[in-house]
């Protein structure tokens, strides 16, 4: 991730933070007072430093064919405009082993603040403004290349005037361009880093077959601004999760200076004015999210016989088996759960509750990474956890362990850093992401998740009103909770017919020692603006989801939509707010996250066609087909694949 690393210096002189690695990126902190800097910023000339050519918003197929889900495009290391045609050769070995005209993978890594390209002709790193082009890579990482896919791997997007770092091959660098783990490892020829990504809303769609689980689509699209109002995006099932307080990207202050091998990489424009250093190779790029790790399984379920809604671990469970995310509430019909006031962590069942954490979005690492000191805080002794390979203890479902021990891992490759070795692995029940606070203090992430889940239950109750059904909260105390967003991945709830938690549905987390230089550097780099970092959320974000990493919003954050909400492995709860023109009119956003059987009943028997947007695409099609067989007009003609 090519981060800065502090060194001990005399505090009476300006402090310099040096990188341990080539490209020897350093950030010299000016001693100018922040008040003076603020005046300079007001006078600064903002210049658009990166030019892009391509079809904004149009999907580009990500590279696929191997066993890694890390998002990659293809790149041919040549000047712009590049060669016409596709990729006659694809090289996934170390960059120095690749032919000059071969296409090489380019890793999309949000945790790397700098875009980096391999250049085997160099002995030392160099910073420059340059141009490069990216290509699709569907099925081009397989052992046998698809000739048609090779032909289709033509240039789809060009980035021009980009501040990049060119690095020598692995023989002269402590990072050998490897990605993945000791179990599944490959190489890349570059990293598309945060200094480019922060100019876009980056949409990554990962779709599986609803029956076989086979990967159907894996694609990325870049937009200068993600289209749609907040209400419209929520209607489409997108839960918007702004970054943690202070509500902005982190990683570089205006007073930080970038140098590479003694040369300035704070590039300036035509007027030689760049007081905000917008043209630097180093920029604030990091997204930190408030999260709740391993909350007890919970879903809103619908009892057709009693015409009631409840929170429970799954459809076959009674409401008295429910345990809230904080461990405070044991009834799935308790409206007090909507309370958004901060709560203590001394709940009776705190040991089985979720664990609040700060995670950084890092698309270049597989699954989830938890730092060891944070793992010990959350789960206690790692080796004392039950083994994931054996059946979990036969206890009430809400008192099942929140994590299990999944053995050892020889090596985790971390882009831009020496590999982390001799590691342990866990599986955690699930990971929930919630909106960042707008103030310095407030309810914990797990308390915010608890409130949002109870708000969803109240939306369900509103939909069951005998007259004028409308999925708005019935209880006034739940209006505020329902107006927030949250998303949960992993074993969100237990599927019907399977009353036992199953680690096969859990999320794999690699435990990295807090003494690893990457962890130390990251924690220092975001301090004191953020809470202490507990880990990285990587490809755990991309599992049958449609995710937008929205750098362009005034409040940067993640927009998440679940493509198969009925699986029990993903739950997106966008904000639920009344229609601004007619509050009595049901709106799609308040149907999102409700039980499928209830949504179908609302459409078929109550005419709430706005709820069609809350169905997965296969269910929508099935509902239409059923209506056509009965000689009726399809109730949900509009596709939800948007």
Coordinates of C-alpha atoms in Angstrom, one line a residue:
X1 CA 0.0 0.0 0.0
X2 CA 3.1 2.2 -0.2
X3 CA 2.4 4.0 3.1
X4 CA 4.5 6.3 5.1
X5 CA 6.3 5.1 8.2
X6 CA 7.3 7.4 11.1
X7 CA 10.9 7.6 12.4
X8 CA 12.0 9.0 15.7
X9 CA 13.2 12.6 15.4
X10 CA 13.9 15.6 17.6
X11 CA 10.4 17.1 18.2
X12 CA 11.9 20.6 18.1
X13 CA 12.5 20.3 14.4
X14 CA 10.1 19.5 11.5
X15 CA 9.0 15.9 11.7
X16 CA 9.5 13.7 8.5
X17 CA 7.7 10.5 7.9
X18 CA 9.8 8.2 5.7
X19 CA 8.8 5.1 3.8
X20 CA 10.7 1.9 4.5
X21 CA 10.4 0.9 0.9
X22 CA 11.1 2.0 -2.6
X23 CA 9.7 4.3 -3.9
X24 CA 11.0 6.1 -0.8
X25 CA 7.9 8.2 -0.5
X26 CA 8.2 10.7 2.3
X27 CA 5.8 13.2 3.8
X28 CA 7.6 16.1 5.3
X29 CA 5.2 17.8 7.8
X30 CA 5.4 21.5 7.7
X31 CA 5.6 23.5 10.9
X32 CA 3.2 26.1 9.5
X33 CA 0.3 26.6 11.8
X34 CA -3.0 25.1 10.7
X35 CA -4.7 28.5 10.8
X36 CA -2.2 29.8 8.3
X37 CA -2.6 26.7 6.1
X38 CA -6.4 27.3 6.0
X39 CA -5.8 30.8 4.6
X40 CA -3.5 29.3 1.9
X41 CA -6.2 26.8 1.0
X42 CA -8.8 29.4 0.3
X43 CA -6.4 31.1 -2.1
X44 CA -5.4 27.8 -3.8
X45 CA -6.2 27.1 -7.4
X46 CA -8.0 23.7 -7.8
X47 CA -7.0 22.0 -11.0
X48 CA -8.4 18.7 -12.4
X49 CA -5.2 16.8 -12.5
X50 CA -6.3 13.5 -14.1
X51 CA -7.9 13.2 -17.5
X52 CA -9.9 10.2 -18.4
X53 CA -11.2 8.9 -21.8
X54 CA -13.8 6.1 -22.0
X55 CA -17.4 5.4 -21.5
X56 CA -18.2 6.6 -18.0
X57 CA -20.6 4.4 -16.2
X58 CA -20.3 1.5 -18.7
X59 CA -19.2 -1.8 -17.1
X60 CA -15.8 -3.3 -17.8
X61 CA -15.4 -7.0 -17.2
X62 CA -12.8 -7.7 -14.4
X63 CA -10.2 -10.3 -14.9
X64 CA -11.4 -13.8 -13.9
X65 CA -10.6 -17.4 -14.4
X66 CA -8.4 -18.1 -11.4
X67 CA -9.4 -18.8 -7.8
X68 CA -8.9 -15.2 -6.6
X69 CA -11.8 -12.7 -6.4
X70 CA -9.4 -9.7 -6.2
X71 CA -10.6 -7.0 -8.6
X72 CA -8.1 -6.7 -11.5
X73 CA -8.1 -5.2 -15.0
X74 CA -5.5 -5.8 -17.7
X75 CA -2.7 -3.4 -18.7
X76 CA -0.1 -3.3 -21.5
X77 CA 2.9 -1.3 -20.4
X78 CA 3.2 1.0 -23.3
X79 CA 2.7 4.7 -24.2
X80 CA -0.7 6.1 -25.1
X81 CA -2.3 5.5 -27.5
X82 CA -1.7 1.8 -27.0
X83 CA -1.7 -1.0 -29.4
X84 CA -4.9 -1.8 -31.2
X85 CA -6.6 -5.2 -30.8
X86 CA -6.8 -7.5 -27.8
X87 CA -4.3 -9.4 -25.7
X88 CA -2.3 -12.0 -27.6
X89 CA -0.5 -13.0 -24.3
X90 CA -1.4 -12.6 -20.7
X91 CA 1.3 -12.9 -18.0
X92 CA 0.5 -13.5 -14.4
X93 CA 4.1 -14.2 -13.3
X94 CA 6.5 -11.7 -11.7
X95 CA 6.7 -8.6 -14.0
X96 CA 10.4 -9.2 -14.9
X97 CA 9.3 -12.6 -16.4
X98 CA 6.7 -11.1 -18.7
X99 CA 7.2 -10.2 -22.4
X100 CA 7.3 -6.5 -23.2
X101 CA 4.0 -6.8 -25.2
X102 CA 2.2 -9.0 -22.8
X103 CA -1.0 -7.9 -20.9
X104 CA -0.5 -8.0 -17.2
X105 CA -3.1 -7.7 -14.4
X106 CA -3.6 -4.3 -12.7
X107 CA -4.9 -4.6 -9.2
X108 CA -7.7 -2.2 -8.0
X109 CA -6.6 -1.5 -4.5
X110 CA -8.4 1.2 -2.5
X111 CA -5.8 0.9 0.4
X112 CA -2.9 1.9 -1.8
X113 CA -2.9 5.7 -1.9
X114 CA -0.6 5.7 -5.0
X115 CA -1.0 4.3 -8.5
X116 CA 2.1 2.1 -9.1
X117 CA 3.4 0.5 -12.3
X118 CA 6.2 -2.1 -12.6
X119 CA 9.1 -1.2 -14.9
X120 CA 11.8 -3.8 -15.2
X121 CA 14.1 -1.2 -16.9
X122 CA 14.5 0.8 -13.7
X123 CA 17.0 0.3 -10.9
X124 CA 15.3 2.9 -8.6
X125 CA 11.8 4.2 -8.4
X126 CA 10.7 7.3 -10.2
X127 CA 7.6 9.6 -9.9
X128 CA 6.1 11.0 -13.1
X129 CA 2.9 12.1 -14.8
X130 CA 2.0 9.6 -17.4
X131 CA -0.8 7.9 -19.4
X132 CA -1.9 4.3 -19.3
X133 CA -4.9 2.3 -20.6
X134 CA -6.9 -0.5 -19.1
X135 CA -8.6 -3.5 -20.7
X136 CA -11.2 -6.1 -19.6
X137 CA -10.0 -9.5 -18.6
X138 CA -13.0 -11.9 -18.4
X139 CA -11.7 -15.5 -18.4
X140 CA -8.2 -14.4 -19.2
X141 CA -6.7 -15.6 -15.9
X142 CA -7.6 -19.3 -16.6
X143 CA -4.9 -21.9 -17.3
X144 CA -6.2 -22.1 -20.9
X145 CA -7.0 -18.8 -22.6
X146 CA -10.2 -18.2 -24.4
X147 CA -9.4 -16.9 -27.9
X148 CA -12.6 -14.9 -28.1
X149 CA -11.9 -13.3 -24.7
X150 CA -8.4 -12.4 -25.9
X151 CA -9.8 -10.6 -28.9
X152 CA -12.3 -8.7 -26.8
X153 CA -9.6 -7.4 -24.4
X154 CA -9.3 -4.1 -26.2
X155 CA -8.6 -0.8 -24.5
X156 CA -11.7 0.4 -22.7
X157 CA -10.5 3.3 -20.6
X158 CA -7.5 5.7 -20.7
X159 CA -6.1 7.6 -17.7
X160 CA -3.9 10.6 -18.7
X161 CA -1.7 13.0 -16.8
X162 CA -1.8 10.7 -13.8
X163 CA 0.8 11.0 -11.0
X164 CA 2.3 7.5 -10.7
X165 CA 5.3 5.8 -9.3
X166 CA 7.2 3.4 -11.5
X167 CA 9.0 0.7 -9.5
X168 CA 11.7 -1.7 -10.4
X169 CA 11.2 -5.4 -10.6
X170 CA 11.0 -7.7 -7.6
X171 CA 14.8 -8.2 -7.6
X172 CA 15.2 -4.6 -6.4
X173 CA 12.1 -4.2 -4.3
X174 CA 11.0 -5.8 -1.0
X175 CA 7.5 -6.5 -2.5
X176 CA 7.6 -9.0 -5.3
X177 CA 4.3 -7.9 -6.9
X178 CA 2.5 -11.0 -5.5
X179 CA -1.1 -10.9 -4.4
X180 CA -3.3 -13.4 -2.6
X181 CA -2.2 -16.0 0.0
X182 CA 0.1 -19.0 0.2
X183 CA -2.9 -21.1 -0.8
X184 CA -3.8 -19.0 -3.9
X185 CA -1.1 -16.7 -5.2
X186 CA -0.5 -14.8 -8.4
X187 CA 1.3 -11.6 -9.5
X188 CA 0.3 -8.2 -11.0
X189 CA 2.1 -5.6 -13.1
X190 CA 0.7 -2.6 -11.3
X191 CA -1.8 -1.1 -8.8
X192 CA -4.6 1.2 -9.6
X193 CA -4.5 3.2 -6.4
X194 CA -6.5 5.7 -4.5
X195 CA -5.1 8.8 -6.1
X196 CA -6.9 7.8 -9.3
X197 CA -9.9 6.1 -7.7
X198 CA -10.8 9.1 -5.6
X199 CA -11.8 10.9 -8.7
X200 CA -14.7 8.5 -9.4
X201 CA -17.6 6.6 -8.0
X202 CA -16.3 3.0 -8.5
X203 CA -19.0 0.4 -9.0
X204 CA -18.0 -3.2 -8.5
X205 CA -20.7 -5.8 -9.3
X206 CA -20.2 -9.5 -8.3
X207 CA -23.1 -11.7 -9.3
X208 CA -23.5 -15.5 -8.7
X209 CA -26.0 -17.9 -10.1
X210 CA -28.8 -18.2 -7.6
X211 CA -28.8 -22.0 -7.7
X212 CA -25.3 -23.2 -8.5
X213 CA -23.4 -20.3 -6.9
X214 CA -21.2 -20.0 -10.0
X215 CA -19.8 -16.6 -10.8
X216 CA -21.8 -15.0 -13.6
X217 CA -20.6 -11.4 -13.6
X218 CA -17.7 -9.5 -12.2
X219 CA -17.3 -6.0 -13.5
X220 CA -16.3 -2.5 -12.6
X221 CA -17.7 0.8 -13.9
X222 CA -16.3 4.3 -13.3
X223 CA -18.5 7.4 -13.0
X224 CA -17.6 11.0 -12.2
X225 CA -20.7 11.1 -10.1
X226 CA -23.0 8.2 -9.3
X227 CA -26.4 9.1 -10.8
X228 CA -29.5 9.4 -8.8
X229 CA -30.8 11.2 -5.7
X230 CA -30.4 9.6 -2.3
X231 CA -34.1 8.7 -2.3
X232 CA -33.9 7.1 -5.8
X233 CA -30.8 5.1 -4.9
X234 CA -32.4 3.9 -1.6
X235 CA -35.5 2.9 -3.7
X236 CA -33.2 0.7 -5.7
X237 CA -32.0 -1.0 -2.5
X238 CA -28.7 0.8 -2.1
X239 CA -27.8 1.3 1.5
X240 CA -25.5 4.4 1.8
X241 CA -22.8 4.0 4.5
X242 CA -20.8 7.3 4.9
X243 CA -17.3 7.0 6.2
X244 CA -16.5 7.2 9.9
X245 CA -16.4 10.6 11.6
X246 CA -14.9 13.1 10.7
X247 CA -16.7 12.2 7.5
X248 CA -13.9 12.5 5.0
X249 CA -11.1 10.5 3.3
X250 CA -8.0 10.1 5.4
X251 CA -4.3 9.6 4.8
X252 CA -2.7 12.9 3.9
X253 CA -2.8 16.4 5.3
X254 CA -2.4 19.5 3.1
X255 CA 0.9 20.2 4.9
X256 CA 2.4 16.8 3.9
X257 CA 5.0 16.9 1.1
X258 CA 5.6 14.0 -1.2
X259 CA 9.2 13.2 -2.4
X260 CA 10.6 10.2 -4.3
X261 CA 14.3 9.6 -4.3
X262 CA 14.8 13.3 -3.3
X263 CA 12.6 14.5 -6.2
X264 CA 9.3 16.3 -5.5
X265 CA 6.2 14.4 -6.4
X266 CA 3.8 17.2 -5.5
X267 CA 3.3 18.0 -9.2
X268 CA 2.2 21.5 -10.0
X269 CA 0.2 22.9 -12.9
X270 CA 0.6 25.6 -15.5
X271 CA 0.4 28.4 -12.9
X272 CA 2.8 26.7 -10.4
X273 CA 0.1 27.0 -7.7
X274 CA -0.9 23.9 -5.9
X275 CA -1.3 24.8 -2.2
X276 CA -3.8 22.0 -1.7
X277 CA -1.4 19.6 -3.3
X278 CA -4.3 18.1 -5.3
X279 CA -1.7 17.1 -7.9
X280 CA 0.4 15.1 -5.5
X281 CA 1.1 11.4 -6.0
X282 CA 0.0 11.1 -2.4
X283 CA -3.6 12.2 -1.5
X284 CA -6.1 11.5 1.2
X285 CA -7.8 8.3 -0.2
X286 CA -8.7 6.0 2.7
X287 CA -12.3 5.0 3.5
X288 CA -12.8 4.0 7.2
X289 CA -16.1 2.4 8.1
X290 CA -17.9 1.8 11.4
X291 CA -18.7 -1.8 11.7
X292 CA -20.1 -4.5 14.0
X293 CA -18.4 -7.8 13.7
X294 CA -20.2 -11.1 14.5
X295 CA -23.6 -9.8 15.6
X296 CA -26.0 -12.6 16.4
X297 CA -28.0 -13.9 13.4
X298 CA -31.2 -11.9 13.0
X299 CA -33.9 -11.2 10.4
X300 CA -37.4 -9.8 10.3
X301 CA -39.7 -12.7 9.7
X302 CA -43.4 -12.7 8.8
X303 CA -46.0 -15.0 10.3
X304 CA -48.8 -15.3 7.8
X305 CA -51.2 -17.1 10.2
X306 CA -50.9 -14.5 12.9
X307 CA -50.3 -11.6 10.5
X308 CA -47.4 -10.4 12.6
X309 CA -43.7 -9.5 12.2
X310 CA -40.9 -10.4 14.5
X311 CA -37.1 -10.4 14.8
X312 CA -35.6 -13.8 15.2
X313 CA -32.5 -15.8 14.1
X314 CA -34.5 -17.2 11.2
X315 CA -38.0 -18.0 10.0
X316 CA -38.3 -21.2 12.1
X317 CA -37.4 -19.5 15.3
X318 CA -39.7 -17.9 17.9
X319 CA -39.1 -14.2 18.9
X320 CA -37.9 -15.2 22.4
X321 CA -34.8 -16.8 20.8
X322 CA -33.7 -13.4 19.4
X323 CA -30.6 -11.6 20.7
X324 CA -29.8 -8.1 19.6
X325 CA -26.5 -6.9 18.2
X326 CA -25.5 -5.5 21.6
X327 CA -26.8 -8.4 23.6
X328 CA -29.1 -6.1 25.5
X329 CA -32.5 -7.2 24.0
X330 CA -33.9 -10.7 24.1
X331 CA -37.3 -10.1 22.5
X332 CA -37.8 -9.7 18.8
X333 CA -40.9 -7.5 19.3
X334 CA -39.4 -5.1 21.8
X335 CA -39.9 -1.6 20.2
X336 CA -37.4 -0.1 22.7
X337 CA -34.7 -1.5 20.4
X338 CA -35.1 1.6 18.2
X339 CA -33.6 3.7 20.9
X340 CA -30.5 5.4 19.5
X341 CA -29.0 6.5 22.7
X342 CA -25.5 5.1 23.6
X343 CA -25.6 1.9 25.6
X344 CA -23.1 0.3 27.9
X345 CA -21.2 -2.9 26.9
X346 CA -22.1 -4.8 30.2
X347 CA -25.2 -6.6 28.8
X348 CA -25.9 -10.0 30.2
X349 CA -25.1 -11.7 26.9
X350 CA -22.3 -9.3 25.8
X351 CA -20.0 -12.3 25.1
X352 CA -22.4 -13.5 22.3
X353 CA -23.0 -10.0 21.0
X354 CA -21.4 -8.1 18.1
X355 CA -18.1 -6.4 18.5
X356 CA -17.8 -2.8 17.4
X357 CA -14.8 -2.1 15.1
X358 CA -13.2 0.3 12.6
X359 CA -12.4 -1.2 9.2
X360 CA -10.7 0.3 6.2
X361 CA -11.8 -0.6 2.7
X362 CA -8.9 -2.4 1.1
X363 CA -10.0 -4.1 -2.1
X364 CA -6.5 -5.6 -2.7
X365 CA -6.7 -8.1 0.2
X366 CA -8.8 -11.3 0.2
X367 CA -11.7 -11.6 2.5
X368 CA -11.3 -9.8 5.9
X369 CA -8.2 -8.9 7.8
X370 CA -8.3 -8.4 11.6
X371 CA -5.3 -7.1 13.5
X372 CA -4.2 -9.4 16.3
X373 CA -4.7 -7.0 19.2
X374 CA -8.2 -6.2 18.0
X375 CA -9.0 -9.9 17.6
X376 CA -7.9 -10.6 21.2
X377 CA -10.1 -7.7 22.4
X378 CA -13.1 -9.0 20.5
X379 CA -12.8 -12.8 21.0
X380 CA -10.2 -13.5 23.7
X381 CA -7.7 -16.2 23.2
X382 CA -7.8 -17.2 19.5
X383 CA -6.6 -20.8 20.0
X384 CA -9.3 -21.3 22.6
X385 CA -12.1 -20.7 20.1
X386 CA -13.9 -23.8 18.8
X387 CA -12.6 -25.3 15.6
X388 CA -14.4 -24.3 12.5
X389 CA -13.9 -27.8 11.1
X390 CA -16.1 -29.5 13.7
X391 CA -19.8 -29.0 14.7
X392 CA -20.3 -26.0 16.9
X393 CA -21.5 -26.6 20.5
X394 CA -25.1 -27.6 20.8
X395 CA -26.3 -24.4 22.6
X396 CA -29.1 -21.9 21.9
X397 CA -28.4 -20.3 18.6
X398 CA -27.9 -16.9 20.0
X399 CA -25.3 -18.3 22.5
X400 CA -23.2 -19.9 19.8
X401 CA -19.6 -18.6 19.7
X402 CA -19.2 -15.4 17.5
X403 CA -16.1 -16.8 15.9
X404 CA -14.2 -20.1 15.3
X405 CA -10.6 -21.0 14.8
X406 CA -9.8 -21.9 11.2
X407 CA -6.1 -22.9 11.5
X408 CA -2.9 -21.3 10.2
X409 CA -2.0 -19.6 7.1
X410 CA 1.6 -19.5 5.9
X411 CA 1.5 -16.1 4.1
X412 CA -0.7 -13.2 3.2
X413 CA 0.4 -10.9 0.4
X414 CA -0.3 -7.3 1.2
X415 CA 0.1 -5.0 -1.9
X416 CA 3.2 -2.8 -1.4
X417 CA 4.4 -4.5 1.7
X418 CA 6.5 -7.5 2.7
X419 CA 4.3 -10.6 3.1
X420 CA 2.8 -11.3 6.5
X421 CA 3.8 -14.8 7.5
X422 CA 3.0 -17.4 10.2
X423 CA -0.6 -16.2 10.6
X424 CA -3.8 -17.5 12.2
X425 CA -7.2 -17.5 10.6
X426 CA -10.7 -17.1 12.1
X427 CA -14.2 -17.3 10.7
X428 CA -16.6 -14.7 12.0
X429 CA -20.4 -15.0 11.8
X430 CA -20.9 -11.8 9.8
X431 CA -19.8 -8.2 9.3
X432 CA -22.2 -5.3 9.5
X433 CA -21.5 -1.8 8.2
X434 CA -23.3 1.2 9.5
X435 CA -23.4 4.9 8.8
X436 CA -20.6 7.0 10.3
X437 CA -21.5 9.4 13.0
X438 CA -21.7 13.1 12.3
X439 CA -20.4 14.0 15.8
X440 CA -17.4 12.9 17.8
X441 CA -19.5 10.8 20.2
X442 CA -22.6 8.6 19.8
X443 CA -23.9 5.1 19.9
X444 CA -21.5 2.3 19.1
X445 CA -21.7 0.7 15.6
X446 CA -23.4 -2.4 17.1
X447 CA -26.0 -0.2 18.9
X448 CA -26.7 1.6 15.6
X449 CA -27.1 -1.8 13.9
X450 CA -29.5 -2.9 16.7
X451 CA -31.6 0.3 16.3
X452 CA -31.8 -0.2 12.5
X453 CA -32.9 -3.8 12.8
X454 CA -35.7 -2.8 15.2
X455 CA -36.6 0.0 12.8
X456 CA -36.9 -2.6 10.0
X457 CA -39.3 -4.7 12.2
X458 CA -41.4 -1.6 12.7
X459 CA -41.5 -1.1 8.9
X460 CA -42.8 -4.6 8.6
X461 CA -45.5 -3.8 11.2
X462 CA -46.5 -0.8 9.2
X463 CA -47.0 -2.9 6.1
X464 CA -49.4 -5.2 8.0
X465 CA -51.8 -2.4 8.9
X466 CA -55.3 -3.6 8.0
X467 CA -56.2 -0.3 6.4
X468 CA -53.8 1.6 4.2
X469 CA -50.7 -0.7 4.5
X470 CA -47.5 1.2 4.2
X471 CA -44.1 0.0 5.3
X472 CA -43.3 3.0 7.4
X473 CA -42.5 2.6 11.1
X474 CA -45.6 2.3 13.3
X475 CA -43.8 3.5 16.5
X476 CA -42.8 7.1 16.4
X477 CA -39.7 6.2 18.3
X478 CA -38.5 4.1 15.4
X479 CA -38.8 6.8 12.7
X480 CA -35.2 8.0 13.3
X481 CA -33.8 4.5 13.4
X482 CA -35.4 3.6 10.1
X483 CA -34.1 6.7 8.4
X484 CA -30.5 5.4 8.7
X485 CA -28.8 2.7 6.6
X486 CA -26.9 -0.5 7.4
X487 CA -25.8 -3.6 5.6
X488 CA -24.8 -7.1 6.9
X489 CA -22.8 -9.8 5.1
X490 CA -22.1 -13.4 6.1
X491 CA -24.5 -15.6 8.0
X492 CA -27.1 -12.8 8.5
X493 CA -29.8 -15.2 9.5
X494 CA -30.3 -19.0 9.5
X495 CA -32.0 -20.5 6.5
X496 CA -35.2 -22.4 6.8
X497 CA -34.7 -26.0 7.7
X498 CA -31.2 -25.4 9.1
X499 CA -31.4 -24.4 12.8
X500 CA -27.7 -24.5 13.4
X501 CA -25.1 -21.9 12.7
X502 CA -22.7 -23.1 10.0
X503 CA -19.2 -21.7 9.7
X504 CA -19.3 -22.5 5.9
X505 CA -21.5 -19.5 5.6
X506 CA -19.2 -17.3 7.8
X507 CA -16.5 -14.8 6.6
X508 CA -12.9 -15.9 6.7
X509 CA -10.7 -13.4 8.6
X510 CA -6.9 -13.5 8.5
X511 CA -5.3 -12.3 11.7
X512 CA -2.3 -10.1 11.1
X513 CA 0.1 -9.1 14.0
X514 CA -0.2 -5.5 15.1
X515 CA 3.6 -5.3 14.8
X516 CA 3.5 -5.8 11.1
X517 CA 4.9 -2.6 9.5
X518 CA 1.7 -2.1 7.4
X519 CA -0.4 -2.1 10.6
X520 CA 1.8 0.3 12.4
X521 CA 2.1 2.7 9.4
X522 CA -1.7 2.6 8.8
X523 CA -2.6 3.4 12.3
X524 CA -0.1 6.3 12.5
X525 CA -1.2 7.6 9.1
X526 CA -4.9 8.0 10.1
X527 CA -4.2 9.2 13.6
X528 CA -5.5 11.3 15.3
X529 CA -8.5 11.8 13.0
X530 CA -9.9 8.3 13.3
X531 CA -10.5 5.7 16.0
X532 CA -7.8 3.0 16.1
X533 CA -8.0 0.8 13.1
X534 CA -9.0 -2.8 13.8
X535 CA -8.7 -4.3 10.3
X536 CA -9.3 -4.3 6.6
X537 CA -12.4 -5.2 4.7
X538 CA -11.4 -6.6 1.3
X539 CA -13.2 -8.9 -1.0
X540 CA -15.7 -9.8 1.7
X541 CA -17.6 -6.8 0.2
X542 CA -17.9 -8.6 -3.1
X543 CA -20.1 -11.7 -2.8
X544 CA -23.3 -11.4 -4.8
X545 CA -23.4 -7.7 -4.2
X546 CA -23.5 -4.5 -6.2
X547 CA -21.1 -2.1 -4.4
X548 CA -20.3 1.5 -5.2
X549 CA -17.2 3.1 -3.5
X550 CA -18.4 6.6 -3.8
X551 CA -15.5 9.0 -3.5
X552 CA -17.4 11.8 -5.3
X553 CA -20.2 12.3 -2.8
X554 CA -19.8 15.3 -0.4
X555 CA -19.8 12.6 2.3
X556 CA -17.7 9.7 0.8
X557 CA -18.8 6.2 1.6
X558 CA -20.0 2.9 0.3
X559 CA -23.3 2.2 -1.4
X560 CA -24.3 -1.5 -1.1
X561 CA -27.1 -3.5 -2.7
X562 CA -27.6 -7.3 -2.2
X563 CA -28.3 -9.2 -5.4
X564 CA -29.8 -12.2 -3.7
X565 CA -31.4 -10.9 -0.5
X566 CA -33.3 -14.2 0.1
X567 CA -30.1 -16.1 0.6
X568 CA -29.7 -15.1 4.3
X569 CA -26.1 -14.1 3.5
X570 CA -26.6 -10.4 2.7
X571 CA -29.0 -7.8 4.0
X572 CA -29.1 -4.2 2.9
X573 CA -31.3 -1.7 4.8
X574 CA -31.3 1.6 3.0
X575 CA -32.9 4.6 4.6
X576 CA -36.7 4.5 4.9
X577 CA -38.3 7.9 4.7
X578 CA -41.7 9.0 3.5
X579 CA -42.4 10.2 0.0
X580 CA -41.6 14.0 0.0
X581 CA -44.8 14.9 -2.0
X582 CA -47.3 12.4 -0.6
X583 CA -46.2 10.8 2.8
X584 CA -49.1 8.3 2.5
X585 CA -47.8 6.9 -0.7
X586 CA -45.7 3.7 -0.2
X587 CA -42.1 4.0 -1.4
X588 CA -39.8 1.2 -2.6
X589 CA -37.0 2.1 -0.1
X590 CA -39.1 1.1 2.8
X591 CA -39.8 -2.3 1.4
X592 CA -36.1 -3.1 1.1
X593 CA -35.0 -5.7 3.6
X594 CA -38.5 -7.0 4.4
X595 CA -39.3 -10.8 4.2
X596 CA -39.8 -12.0 0.6
X597 CA -43.1 -13.7 1.4
X598 CA -44.5 -10.5 2.8
X599 CA -43.3 -8.4 -0.2
X600 CA -45.0 -10.9 -2.6
X601 CA -48.3 -10.7 -0.6
X602 CA -48.2 -6.9 -0.5
X603 CA -47.8 -6.9 -4.3
X604 CA -50.4 -9.6 -5.1
X605 CA -53.1 -8.8 -2.6
X606 CA -52.6 -5.1 -1.6
X607 CA -51.4 -3.7 -4.9
X608 CA -48.2 -2.2 -3.4
X609 CA -46.3 -2.4 -6.7
X610 CA -43.7 0.0 -5.4
X611 CA -42.4 -3.0 -3.4
X612 CA -41.4 -4.8 -6.7
X613 CA -38.0 -3.0 -6.4
X614 CA -37.3 -5.0 -3.3
X615 CA -37.4 -8.4 -5.0
X616 CA -34.4 -10.2 -6.3
X617 CA -34.4 -10.3 -10.1
X618 CA -35.2 -14.1 -10.3
X619 CA -38.1 -13.7 -7.8
X620 CA -39.5 -10.8 -9.8
X621 CA -39.4 -12.8 -13.0
X622 CA -41.0 -15.8 -11.3
X623 CA -43.8 -13.6 -9.9
X624 CA -44.5 -12.2 -13.4
X625 CA -44.4 -15.6 -15.0
X626 CA -47.0 -16.8 -12.4
X627 CA -49.3 -13.9 -13.2
X628 CA -49.0 -14.6 -17.0
X629 CA -49.9 -18.2 -16.5
X630 CA -53.0 -17.1 -14.7
X631 CA -53.9 -14.7 -17.6
X632 CA -53.0 -11.6 -15.5
X633 CA -50.8 -8.6 -16.3
X634 CA -47.3 -9.0 -14.9
X635 CA -47.3 -6.9 -11.7
X636 CA -43.5 -6.1 -11.8
X637 CA -42.6 -5.4 -15.4
X638 CA -39.5 -3.3 -14.7
X639 CA -36.2 -5.1 -14.2
X640 CA -34.3 -4.6 -10.9
X641 CA -30.9 -5.0 -12.7
X642 CA -30.1 -1.3 -12.5

